[in-house]
Coordinates of C-alpha atoms and ligand atoms in Angstrom, one line a residue:
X35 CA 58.2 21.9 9.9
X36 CA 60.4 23.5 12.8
X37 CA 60.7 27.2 12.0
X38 CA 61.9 30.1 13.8
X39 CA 61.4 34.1 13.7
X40 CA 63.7 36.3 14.5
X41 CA 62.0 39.6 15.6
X42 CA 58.2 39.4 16.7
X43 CA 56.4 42.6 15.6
X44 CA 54.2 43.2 13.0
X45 CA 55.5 40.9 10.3
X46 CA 57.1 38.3 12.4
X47 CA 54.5 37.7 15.5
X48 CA 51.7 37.7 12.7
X49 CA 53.9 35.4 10.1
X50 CA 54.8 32.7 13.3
X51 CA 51.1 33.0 14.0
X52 CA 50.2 31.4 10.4
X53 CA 53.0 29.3 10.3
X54 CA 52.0 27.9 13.3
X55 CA 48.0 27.8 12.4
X56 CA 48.8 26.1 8.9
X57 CA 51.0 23.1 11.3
X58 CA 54.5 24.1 11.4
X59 CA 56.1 24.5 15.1
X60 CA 57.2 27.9 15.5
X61 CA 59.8 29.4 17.8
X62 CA 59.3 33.2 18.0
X63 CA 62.2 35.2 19.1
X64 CA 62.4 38.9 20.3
X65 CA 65.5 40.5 22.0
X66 CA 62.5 42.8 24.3
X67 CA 62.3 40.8 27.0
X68 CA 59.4 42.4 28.3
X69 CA 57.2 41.8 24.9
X70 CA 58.3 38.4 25.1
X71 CA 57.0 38.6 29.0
X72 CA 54.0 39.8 27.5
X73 CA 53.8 36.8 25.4
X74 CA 54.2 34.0 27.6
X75 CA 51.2 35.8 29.9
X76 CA 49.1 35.8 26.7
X77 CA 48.6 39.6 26.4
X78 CA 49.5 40.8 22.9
X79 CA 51.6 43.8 22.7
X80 CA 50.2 45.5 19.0
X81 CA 46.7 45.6 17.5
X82 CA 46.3 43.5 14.8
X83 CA 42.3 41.9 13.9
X84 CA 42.0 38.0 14.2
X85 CA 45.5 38.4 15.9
X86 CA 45.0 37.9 19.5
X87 CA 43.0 34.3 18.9
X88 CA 45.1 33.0 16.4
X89 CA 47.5 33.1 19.1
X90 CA 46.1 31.6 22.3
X91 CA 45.1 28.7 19.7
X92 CA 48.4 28.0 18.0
X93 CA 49.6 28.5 21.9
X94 CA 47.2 26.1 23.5
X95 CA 48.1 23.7 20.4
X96 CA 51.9 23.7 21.5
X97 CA 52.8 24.8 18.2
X98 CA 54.0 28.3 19.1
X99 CA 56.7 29.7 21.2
X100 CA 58.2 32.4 22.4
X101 CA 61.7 33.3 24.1
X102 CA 64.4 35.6 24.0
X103 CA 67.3 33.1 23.1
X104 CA 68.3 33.3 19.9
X105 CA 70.0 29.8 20.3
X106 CA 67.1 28.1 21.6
X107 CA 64.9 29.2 18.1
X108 CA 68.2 28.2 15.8
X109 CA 69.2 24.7 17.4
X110 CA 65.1 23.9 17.3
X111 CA 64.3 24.7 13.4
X112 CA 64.9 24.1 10.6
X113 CA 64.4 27.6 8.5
X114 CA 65.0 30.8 10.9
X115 CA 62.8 33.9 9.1
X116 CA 64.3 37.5 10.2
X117 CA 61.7 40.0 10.8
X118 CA 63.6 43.3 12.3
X119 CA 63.3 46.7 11.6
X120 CA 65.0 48.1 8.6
X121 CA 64.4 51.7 9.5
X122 CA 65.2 55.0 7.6
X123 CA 68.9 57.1 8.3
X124 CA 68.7 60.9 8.0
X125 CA 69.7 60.5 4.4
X126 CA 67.0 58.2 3.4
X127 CA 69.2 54.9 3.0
X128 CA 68.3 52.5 5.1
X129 CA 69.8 51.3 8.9
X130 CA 70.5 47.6 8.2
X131 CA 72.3 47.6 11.7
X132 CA 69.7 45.3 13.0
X133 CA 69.9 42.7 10.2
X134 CA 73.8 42.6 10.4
X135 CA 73.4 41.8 14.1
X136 CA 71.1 39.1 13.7
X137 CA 73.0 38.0 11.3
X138 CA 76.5 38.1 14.1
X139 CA 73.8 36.2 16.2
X140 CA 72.4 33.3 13.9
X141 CA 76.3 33.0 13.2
X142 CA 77.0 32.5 16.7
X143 CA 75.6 30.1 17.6
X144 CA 75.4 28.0 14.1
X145 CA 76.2 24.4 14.6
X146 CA 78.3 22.3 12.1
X147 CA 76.3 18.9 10.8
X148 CA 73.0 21.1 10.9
X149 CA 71.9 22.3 7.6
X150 CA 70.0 25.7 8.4
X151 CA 67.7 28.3 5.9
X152 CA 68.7 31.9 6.9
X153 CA 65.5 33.7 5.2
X154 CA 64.8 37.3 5.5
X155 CA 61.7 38.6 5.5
X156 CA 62.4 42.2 6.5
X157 CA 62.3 44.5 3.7
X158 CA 66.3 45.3 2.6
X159 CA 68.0 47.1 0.0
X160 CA 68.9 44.6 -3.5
X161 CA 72.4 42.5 -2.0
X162 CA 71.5 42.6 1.4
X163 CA 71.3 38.4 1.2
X164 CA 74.8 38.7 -0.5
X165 CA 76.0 40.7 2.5
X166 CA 73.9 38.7 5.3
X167 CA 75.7 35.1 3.5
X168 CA 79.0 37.1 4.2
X169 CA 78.8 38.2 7.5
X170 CA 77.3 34.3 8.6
X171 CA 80.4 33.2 6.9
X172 CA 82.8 35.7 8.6
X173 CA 81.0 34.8 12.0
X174 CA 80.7 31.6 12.5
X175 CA 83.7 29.7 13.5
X176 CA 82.8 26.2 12.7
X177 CA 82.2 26.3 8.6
X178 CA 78.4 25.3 9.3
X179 CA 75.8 24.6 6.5
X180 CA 73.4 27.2 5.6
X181 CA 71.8 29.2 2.4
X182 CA 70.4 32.6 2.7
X183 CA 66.9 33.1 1.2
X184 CA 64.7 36.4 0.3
X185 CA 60.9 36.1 1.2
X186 CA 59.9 40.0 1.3
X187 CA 56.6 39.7 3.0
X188 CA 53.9 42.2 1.0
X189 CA 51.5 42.0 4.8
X190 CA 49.2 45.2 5.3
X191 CA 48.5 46.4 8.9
X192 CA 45.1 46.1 9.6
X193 CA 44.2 42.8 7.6
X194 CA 48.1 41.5 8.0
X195 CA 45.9 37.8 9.0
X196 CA 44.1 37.5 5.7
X197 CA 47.2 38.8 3.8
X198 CA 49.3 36.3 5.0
X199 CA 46.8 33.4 4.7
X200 CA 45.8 34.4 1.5
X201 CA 48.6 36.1 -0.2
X202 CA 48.3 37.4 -4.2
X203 CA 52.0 35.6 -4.5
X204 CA 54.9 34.4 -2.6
X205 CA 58.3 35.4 -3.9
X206 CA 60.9 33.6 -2.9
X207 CA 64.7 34.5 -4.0
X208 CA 67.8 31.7 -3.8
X209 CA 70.4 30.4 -5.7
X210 CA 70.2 27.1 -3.4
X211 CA 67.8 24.2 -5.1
X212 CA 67.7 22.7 -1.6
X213 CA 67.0 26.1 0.1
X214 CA 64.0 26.8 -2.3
X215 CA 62.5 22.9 -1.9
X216 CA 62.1 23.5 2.3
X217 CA 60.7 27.4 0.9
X218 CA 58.0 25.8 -1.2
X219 CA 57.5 22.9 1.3
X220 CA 56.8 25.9 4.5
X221 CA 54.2 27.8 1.9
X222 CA 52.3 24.5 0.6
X223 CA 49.5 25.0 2.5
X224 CA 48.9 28.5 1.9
X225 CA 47.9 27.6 -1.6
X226 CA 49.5 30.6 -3.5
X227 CA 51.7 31.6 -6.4
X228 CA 55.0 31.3 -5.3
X229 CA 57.4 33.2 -7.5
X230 CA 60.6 32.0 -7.3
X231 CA 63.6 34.3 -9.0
X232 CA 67.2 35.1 -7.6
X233 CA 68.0 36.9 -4.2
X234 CA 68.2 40.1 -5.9
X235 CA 65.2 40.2 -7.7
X236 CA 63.0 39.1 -4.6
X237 CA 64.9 41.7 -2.7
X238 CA 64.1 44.2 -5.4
X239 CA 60.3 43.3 -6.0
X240 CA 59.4 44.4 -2.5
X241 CA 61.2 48.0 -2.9
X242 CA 59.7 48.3 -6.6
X243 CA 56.1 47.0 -5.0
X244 CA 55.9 49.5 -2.6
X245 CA 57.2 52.7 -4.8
X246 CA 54.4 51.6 -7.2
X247 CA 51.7 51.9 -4.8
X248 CA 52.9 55.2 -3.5
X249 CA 53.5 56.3 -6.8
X250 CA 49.7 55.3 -7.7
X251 CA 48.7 57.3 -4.3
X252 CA 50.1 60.4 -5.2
X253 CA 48.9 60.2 -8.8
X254 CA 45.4 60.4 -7.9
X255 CA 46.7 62.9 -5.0
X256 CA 48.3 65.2 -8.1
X257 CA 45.3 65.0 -10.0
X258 CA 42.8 65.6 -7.1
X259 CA 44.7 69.0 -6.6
X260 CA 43.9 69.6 -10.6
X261 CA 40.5 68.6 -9.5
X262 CA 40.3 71.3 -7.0
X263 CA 41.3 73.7 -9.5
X264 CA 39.0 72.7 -12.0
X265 CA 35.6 71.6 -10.0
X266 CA 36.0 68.2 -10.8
X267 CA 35.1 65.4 -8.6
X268 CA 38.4 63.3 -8.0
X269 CA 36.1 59.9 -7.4
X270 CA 34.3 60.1 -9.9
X271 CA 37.8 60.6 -12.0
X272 CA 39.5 57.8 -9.7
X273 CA 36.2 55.6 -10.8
X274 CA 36.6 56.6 -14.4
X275 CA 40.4 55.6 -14.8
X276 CA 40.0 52.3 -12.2
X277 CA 37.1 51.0 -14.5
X278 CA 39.9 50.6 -16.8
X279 CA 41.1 47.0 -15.8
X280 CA 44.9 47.7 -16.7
X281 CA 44.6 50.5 -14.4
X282 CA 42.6 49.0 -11.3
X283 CA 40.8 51.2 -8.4
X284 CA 42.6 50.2 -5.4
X285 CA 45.2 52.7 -4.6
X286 CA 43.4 55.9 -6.2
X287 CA 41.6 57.0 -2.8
X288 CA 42.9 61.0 -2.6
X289 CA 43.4 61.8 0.8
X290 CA 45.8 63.9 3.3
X291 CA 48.7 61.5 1.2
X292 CA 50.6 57.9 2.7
X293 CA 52.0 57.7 6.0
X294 CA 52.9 54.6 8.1
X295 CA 56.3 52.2 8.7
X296 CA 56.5 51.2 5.4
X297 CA 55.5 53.5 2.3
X298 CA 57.8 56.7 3.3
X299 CA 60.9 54.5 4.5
X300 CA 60.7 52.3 1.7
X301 CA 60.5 55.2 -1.2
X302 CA 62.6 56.8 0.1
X303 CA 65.1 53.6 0.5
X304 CA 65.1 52.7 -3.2
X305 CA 65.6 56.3 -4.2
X306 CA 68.9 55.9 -2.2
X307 CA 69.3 52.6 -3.3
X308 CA 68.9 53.9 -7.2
X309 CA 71.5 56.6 -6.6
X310 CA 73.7 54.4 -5.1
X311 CA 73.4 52.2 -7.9
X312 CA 74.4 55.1 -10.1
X313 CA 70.5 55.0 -12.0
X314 CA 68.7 57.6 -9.9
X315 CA 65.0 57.1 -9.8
X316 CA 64.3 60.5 -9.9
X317 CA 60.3 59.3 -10.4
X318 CA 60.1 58.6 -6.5
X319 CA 61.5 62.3 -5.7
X320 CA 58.1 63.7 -7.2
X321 CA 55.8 60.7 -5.4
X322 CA 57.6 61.8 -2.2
X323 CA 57.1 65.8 -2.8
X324 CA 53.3 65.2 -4.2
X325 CA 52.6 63.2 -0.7
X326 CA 54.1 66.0 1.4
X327 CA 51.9 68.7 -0.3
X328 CA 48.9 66.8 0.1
X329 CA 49.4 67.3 4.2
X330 CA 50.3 70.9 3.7
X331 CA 47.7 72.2 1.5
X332 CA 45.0 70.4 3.8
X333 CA 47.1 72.3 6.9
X334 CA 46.7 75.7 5.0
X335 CA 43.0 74.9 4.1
X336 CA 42.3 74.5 7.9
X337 CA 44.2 77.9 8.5
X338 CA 42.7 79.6 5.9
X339 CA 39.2 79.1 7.3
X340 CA 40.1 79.6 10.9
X341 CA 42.4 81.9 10.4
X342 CA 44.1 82.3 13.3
X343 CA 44.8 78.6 15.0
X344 CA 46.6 79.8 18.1
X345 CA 43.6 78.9 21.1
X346 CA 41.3 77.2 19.1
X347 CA 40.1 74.2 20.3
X348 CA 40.4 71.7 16.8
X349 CA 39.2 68.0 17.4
X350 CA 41.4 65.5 15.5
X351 CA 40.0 62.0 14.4
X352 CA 42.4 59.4 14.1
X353 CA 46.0 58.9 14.9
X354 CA 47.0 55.5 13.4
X355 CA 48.7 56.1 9.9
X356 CA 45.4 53.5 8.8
X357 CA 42.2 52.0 10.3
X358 CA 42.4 48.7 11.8
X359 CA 45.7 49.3 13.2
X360 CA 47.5 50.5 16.8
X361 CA 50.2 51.7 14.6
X362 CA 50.9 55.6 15.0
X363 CA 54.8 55.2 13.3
X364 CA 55.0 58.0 10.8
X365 CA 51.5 58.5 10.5
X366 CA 50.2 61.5 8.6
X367 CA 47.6 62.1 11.2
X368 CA 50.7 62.0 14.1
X369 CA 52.2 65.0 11.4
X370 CA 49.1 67.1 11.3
X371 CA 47.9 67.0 15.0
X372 CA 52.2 68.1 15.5
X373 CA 50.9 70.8 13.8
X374 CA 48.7 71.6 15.0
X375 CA 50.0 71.9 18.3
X376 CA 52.6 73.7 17.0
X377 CA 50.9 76.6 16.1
X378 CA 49.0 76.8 19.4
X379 CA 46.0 75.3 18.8
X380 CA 44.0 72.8 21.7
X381 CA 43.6 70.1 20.0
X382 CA 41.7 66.8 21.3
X383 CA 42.4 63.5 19.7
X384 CA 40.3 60.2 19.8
X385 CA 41.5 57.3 17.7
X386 CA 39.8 53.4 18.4
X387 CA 43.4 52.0 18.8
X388 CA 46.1 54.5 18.4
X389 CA 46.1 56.2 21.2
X390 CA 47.8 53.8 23.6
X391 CA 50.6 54.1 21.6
X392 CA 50.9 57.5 20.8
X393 CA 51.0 58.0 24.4
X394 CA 53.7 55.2 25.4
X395 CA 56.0 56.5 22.6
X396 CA 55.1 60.3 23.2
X397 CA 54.5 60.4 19.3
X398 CA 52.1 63.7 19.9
X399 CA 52.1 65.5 23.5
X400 CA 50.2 68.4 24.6
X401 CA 46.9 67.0 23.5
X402 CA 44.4 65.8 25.2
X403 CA 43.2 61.9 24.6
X404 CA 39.5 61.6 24.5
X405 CA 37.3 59.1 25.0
X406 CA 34.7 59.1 22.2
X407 CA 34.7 60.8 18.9
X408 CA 31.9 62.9 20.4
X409 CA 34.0 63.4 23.5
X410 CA 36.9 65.1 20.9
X411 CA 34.7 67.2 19.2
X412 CA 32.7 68.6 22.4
X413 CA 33.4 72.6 22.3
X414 CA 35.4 72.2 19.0
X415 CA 35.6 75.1 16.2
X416 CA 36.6 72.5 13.7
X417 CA 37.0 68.9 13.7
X418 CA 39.2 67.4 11.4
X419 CA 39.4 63.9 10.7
X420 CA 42.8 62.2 10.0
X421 CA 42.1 58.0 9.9
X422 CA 39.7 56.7 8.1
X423 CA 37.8 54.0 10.8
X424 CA 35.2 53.1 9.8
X425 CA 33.7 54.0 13.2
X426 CA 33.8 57.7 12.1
X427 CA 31.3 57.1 9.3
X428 CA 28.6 55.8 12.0
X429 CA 29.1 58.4 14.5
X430 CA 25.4 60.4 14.3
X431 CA 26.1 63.9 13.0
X432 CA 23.6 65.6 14.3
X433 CA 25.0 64.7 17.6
X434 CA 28.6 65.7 15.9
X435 CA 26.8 69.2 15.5
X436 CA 25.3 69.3 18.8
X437 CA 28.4 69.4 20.4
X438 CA 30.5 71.5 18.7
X439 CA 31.1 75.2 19.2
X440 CA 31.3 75.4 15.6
X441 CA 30.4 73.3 12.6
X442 CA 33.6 73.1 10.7
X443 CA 34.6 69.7 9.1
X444 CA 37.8 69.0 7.3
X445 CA 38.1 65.3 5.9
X446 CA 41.4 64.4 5.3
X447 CA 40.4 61.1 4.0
X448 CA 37.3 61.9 1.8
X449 CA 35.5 59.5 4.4
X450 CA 32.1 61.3 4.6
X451 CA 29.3 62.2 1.8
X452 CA 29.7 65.7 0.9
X453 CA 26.4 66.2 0.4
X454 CA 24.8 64.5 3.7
X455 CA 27.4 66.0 6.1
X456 CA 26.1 69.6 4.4
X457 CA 22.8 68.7 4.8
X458 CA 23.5 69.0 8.4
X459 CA 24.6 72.4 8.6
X460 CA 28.4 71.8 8.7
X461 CA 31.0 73.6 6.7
X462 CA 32.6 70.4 4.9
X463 CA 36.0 70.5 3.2
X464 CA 37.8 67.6 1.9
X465 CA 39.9 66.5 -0.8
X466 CA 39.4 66.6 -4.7
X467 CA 36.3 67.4 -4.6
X468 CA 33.4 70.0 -3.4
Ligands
NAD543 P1 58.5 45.9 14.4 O1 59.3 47.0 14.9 O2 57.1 45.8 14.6 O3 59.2 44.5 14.9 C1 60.5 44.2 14.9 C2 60.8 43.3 16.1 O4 62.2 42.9 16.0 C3 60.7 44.1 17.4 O5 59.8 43.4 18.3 C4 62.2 44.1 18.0 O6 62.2 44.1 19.4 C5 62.7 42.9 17.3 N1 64.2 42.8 17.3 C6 65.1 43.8 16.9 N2 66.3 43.3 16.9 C7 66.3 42.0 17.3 C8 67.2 41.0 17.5 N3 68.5 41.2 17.4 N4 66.8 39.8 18.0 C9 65.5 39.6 18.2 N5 64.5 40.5 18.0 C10 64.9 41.7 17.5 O7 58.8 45.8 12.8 P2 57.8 45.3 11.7 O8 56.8 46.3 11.3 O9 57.4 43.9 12.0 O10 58.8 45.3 10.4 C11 59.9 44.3 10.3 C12 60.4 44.3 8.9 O11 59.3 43.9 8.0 C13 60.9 45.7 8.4 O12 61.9 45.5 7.5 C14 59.7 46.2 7.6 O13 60.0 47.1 6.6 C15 59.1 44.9 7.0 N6 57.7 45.0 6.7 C16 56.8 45.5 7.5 C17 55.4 45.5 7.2 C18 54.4 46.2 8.1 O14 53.3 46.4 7.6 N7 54.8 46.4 9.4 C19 55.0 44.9 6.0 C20 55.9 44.3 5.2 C21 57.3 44.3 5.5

């Protein structure tokens, strides 16, 4: 099938990339005419694994395409996907400027006689399709033929390939027979569940999705911090309750608390979107202030045991809000090397892929970029890490040790074994548990 995307970042570079690598011809379109440059040259502009060959194959197979003309990806497909950013306001509602202009855009240039899917994959408040129906309508001068879809996509940085290859379920949300035959037709050979409901409720799954995992991430966060109080080990307590298969274990890892493009815009979106709908979800208030403490108890347990952070030289592991990802957007790590900084310390940073792109968007200045974990932590009083790569876990302590002015470890992400680290000689602090 003949599809286009509208908006080639993380969802929609990797979701043409499967299209394309299940058959379909795919026309990707970005309005940043220099990552479109990048494109066409075959340079990728974000990290993401198994990316970078599914791309020069679907590419060398003529299957994918990229341009910045929205025109050219309408008048050549079938179903047009839209995968913009839906980011936060001040107020925690979300900016749906860049959907309403696509939507000006796909209206523009709409054709009468051809029958078009408007489908939008970007994550939007409940009656955004409604809206995006109306503004097509409003637009478009020549009463052309279309039906608006909702295909939330549920991708997660870092393994957004086998996510969308292999997806748990496929929600689709229309009120159009014909609109929902082409959806089913484009995810055949994916070979998953494909939930089909109304646009509101696909619209509302993705918001609801999202709030549950938070909600299950500062849970175990909440009861780490009674673990803490108590002695307790929190994995052992996050085995205990994710043994119990109504419960699960995913989501129960206690840590420095969620970070990243998605979780923190998208609570705090259906919070606005509950008050706005007169039911507030006053729930989500608590998973948002229980993620916030997590960061600032860890920042008060690093300035309790250095006491004074102003000239110390602190080494900072990770920067990317997850491993396996480039993607330094509201990270929790970004927050805690900020300050950091803040309060005077020298800090040095080394993350496998984030720092590129901390340093192009200036997410964290006055640091220094290393070049090796053992590069950050040379001369270091403390060494904290942020992102849990796997990487970190290999990196040979006694070399860690050897290095550092002081042996002083604070894991943010419970990503080392208490009891090895210690048998070292560090000072080891993390999260839940002794
Ligand atoms: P992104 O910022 O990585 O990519 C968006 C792209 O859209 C950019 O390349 C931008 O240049 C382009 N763009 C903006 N306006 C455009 C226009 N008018 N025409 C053409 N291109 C345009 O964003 P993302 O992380 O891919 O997220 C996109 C949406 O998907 C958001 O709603 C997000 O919440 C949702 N989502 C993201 C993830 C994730 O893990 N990143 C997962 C699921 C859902």
């Amino acid at each position: 099938m003949k599809l286009c995307i509208i908006g080639s970042g993380y969802v929609g570079l990797v979701s043409g990339a499967c299209f394309a690598e299940v058959g379909h011809h795919v026309t990707c379109v970005d309005n940043d005419a220099r990552k479109v440059e990048m494109l066409l040259a075959g340079k990728v502009p974000i990290y993401e694994p198994q990316l970078e060959d599914l791309l020069h194959k679907n590419v060398a197979a003529g299957r994918l395409h990229f341009t910045t003309s929205t025109e050219e990806g309408v008048d050549n497909s079938e179903v047009i996907f839209i995968a913009v950013p839906t980011p936060p306001q001040a107020d925690g509602s979300v900016d749906l400027s860049y959907i309403e202009k696509v939507a000006r855009e796909i209206a523009a240039v709409l054709k009468p006689g051809q029958y078009r899917v408007v489908v939008d994959k970007s994550t939007v408040p409940v009656k955004t399709g409604e809206k995006v129906a109306d503004t097509i309508r409003r637009y478009n001068k020549t009463d052309a033929d279309f039906d608006v879809v909702s295909n939330p996509e549920f991708l997660r940085e870092g393994c957004a390939v086998p996510d969308l290859m292999k997806p748990d379920r496929i929600v689709v949300g229309s009120n159009s027979e014909r609109a929902i035959a082409l959806m089913q037709k484009i995810y055949e050979p994916f070979m998953a569940p494909v939930l089909v409901t109304d646009i509101n409720s696909a619209e509302l799954i993705k918001h609801a999705a999202n709030s549950f995992l938070a909600l299950k991430i500062s849970y175990i966060n909440a009861v780490a911090q009674i673990c803490e109080a108590s002695g307790a080990n929190v994995e052992k307590v996050a085995d205990g309750i994710g043994m119990d298969h109504r419960i699960g274990r995913n989501f129960l890892n206690a840590g420095i608390g969620y970070g990243g493009s998605c979780f923190p815009k998208d609570i705090a979106a259906f919070i606005a979107i509950s008050e706005n709908l007169g039911v507030p979800f006053t729930l989500l208030k608590e998973v948002e202030r229980i993620n916030a403490t997590q960061r600032d108890r860890f920042l008060a347990k690093v300035r309790e045991a250095l006491w004074v952070l102003k000239d110390k030289k602190i080494a900072v592991w990770g920067l990317a809000f997850k491993p396996d990802t480039d993607d330094v957007r509201s990270s929790v790590a970004v927050e805690i090397v900020r300050a950091l900084v803040a309060e005077g310390a020298v800090v040095s940073v080394y993350d496998p892929k984030g720092m590129e792109k901390a340093a192009e968007f200036k997410v964290v200045e006055g640091v220094r970029f290393a070049e090796s974990p053992l590069d950050a932590a040379r001369d270091a009083e403390a060494l904290i890490i942020a992102t849990e790569w796997k990487e970190f876990q290999q990196v040979d302590l006694l070399d860690v040790k050897s290095v550092m002015h002081t042996p002083l470890i604070f894991d943010g992400r419970n990503l080392l074994d208490p009891a090895t680290v210690r048998s070292f000689g560090f000072t080891y602090t993390s999260i839940g548990r002794d």
